[in-house]
Amino acid sequence: MRLEKYIATSGIGSRRAVKKSIRAGLVTVNGETILVPGHPIDVGTDTVVFDGKLVEPLTEHLYLMVNKPSGYVTTRRDERGRSTVMSLVADLPDSIYPVGRLDLETEGLLLFTNDGDFAYRLLHPSYEVEKTYLVWVKGIPNDTAVQRLRQGVTIPSGKTAPAKVKRLKTSRGEASTQFEVVIHEGKKRQVRLMFKAVGHRVIRLKRTRIGNLCLGGLPQGQYRFLTASEITALMEL
């Protein structure tokens, strides 16, 4: 088995994060530091250590969703002392980690797991898993601006892929507009930067769906475990 897959499936982190850790020299196999992802190991005989801790296969995988409130960073720990999403699942095993990110101010659906294959399937760009957001913006974007968003706009990390953009509600008194936006990429602060590119500031952002999994009525700050059918459906996207 590839080294990064073994570590990821043990619940240490996503395969992408594990690859970075390998390149950073945090992984040894039988006492030898490995710096290149893809190194083959024998699960039955090799001893793998990650950041000083023995890596052992998990006996149980966990899958859950959290309704993330604004004001939490999506990291396991924060050097600036800010609240992290891990505090929302503090009563669960510390092997779980968030699948992807929602920025500090963004609310809504955030998945957690200790299954590296599950996380890889949802995060890797080749699978183009759709994410749906409710977006409230300052001002009233005209039809030209909306069409630009649908076709793709240039943000600091490059041009975005075409998006599904639906105008839901306009408040002329407050000079704000609500949209539903569906994207399949995961560029940093992508939705906010998309609207900034067409001249409108996002004032609230909430993710409501990943693939066919909907946030539903889950209370803010709470979590629930995914059903077997939900897990299967996400893995088949």
Coordinates of N, CA, C and O in Angstrom, one line a residue, residues 33 39 49 55 59 71 84 92 101 103 125 139 180 206 209 217 225:
T33 N 13.5 8.1 7.7 CA 12.6 9.2 7.3 C 12.3 9.1 5.8 O 13.2 8.9 5.0
H39 N 5.7 6.1 -1.4 CA 6.6 5.0 -0.9 C 5.7 3.8 -0.6 O 4.8 3.9 0.2
V49 N 5.7 5.6 11.6 CA 5.6 6.6 12.7 C 5.3 8.0 12.1 O 6.0 8.4 11.2
V55 N 1.7 4.8 13.9 CA 0.4 4.8 13.1 C -0.1 3.4 13.1 O 0.5 2.4 12.8
T59 N -10.1 0.7 13.6 CA -11.0 -0.4 13.6 C -12.4 0.1 13.3 O -13.3 -0.7 13.0
G71 N -17.3 32.5 13.0 CA -16.4 32.7 14.1 C -15.5 31.5 14.5 O -14.8 31.6 15.5
T84 N -11.7 26.9 17.2 CA -11.6 26.0 16.0 C -12.9 25.1 16.0 O -13.5 24.9 17.0
L92 N -16.0 13.7 20.7 CA -15.7 12.6 19.8 C -14.3 12.2 19.8 O -13.4 13.1 20.2
R101 N -12.5 23.0 4.0 CA -12.5 24.1 4.9 C -13.7 25.0 4.6 O -14.2 25.1 3.5
D103 N -14.2 29.2 5.7 CA -13.4 30.2 6.3 C -14.1 30.7 7.6 O -15.2 30.3 7.9
P125 N -10.0 17.4 -6.9 CA -10.6 18.2 -8.0 C -11.2 17.3 -9.1 O -12.2 17.7 -9.8
G139 N -25.5 45.3 -2.4 CA -25.9 45.8 -3.7 C -26.7 44.9 -4.5 O -27.1 43.8 -4.0
E180 N -28.3 31.7 -4.8 CA -27.8 30.3 -4.6 C -26.7 30.1 -5.6 O -26.9 30.4 -6.8
K206 N -23.3 30.9 3.5 CA -23.6 29.6 4.2 C -23.7 28.5 3.2 O -24.3 28.5 2.2
R209 N -25.2 22.4 1.1 CA -25.2 21.1 0.4 C -23.8 20.7 -0.1 O -23.1 21.6 -0.6
G217 N -32.3 20.7 8.7 CA -32.6 21.4 9.9 C -31.7 21.3 11.1 O -32.0 21.5 12.2
F225 N -24.3 12.2 13.0 CA -23.6 11.2 12.2 C -24.4 11.0 10.8 O -25.6 11.1 10.8

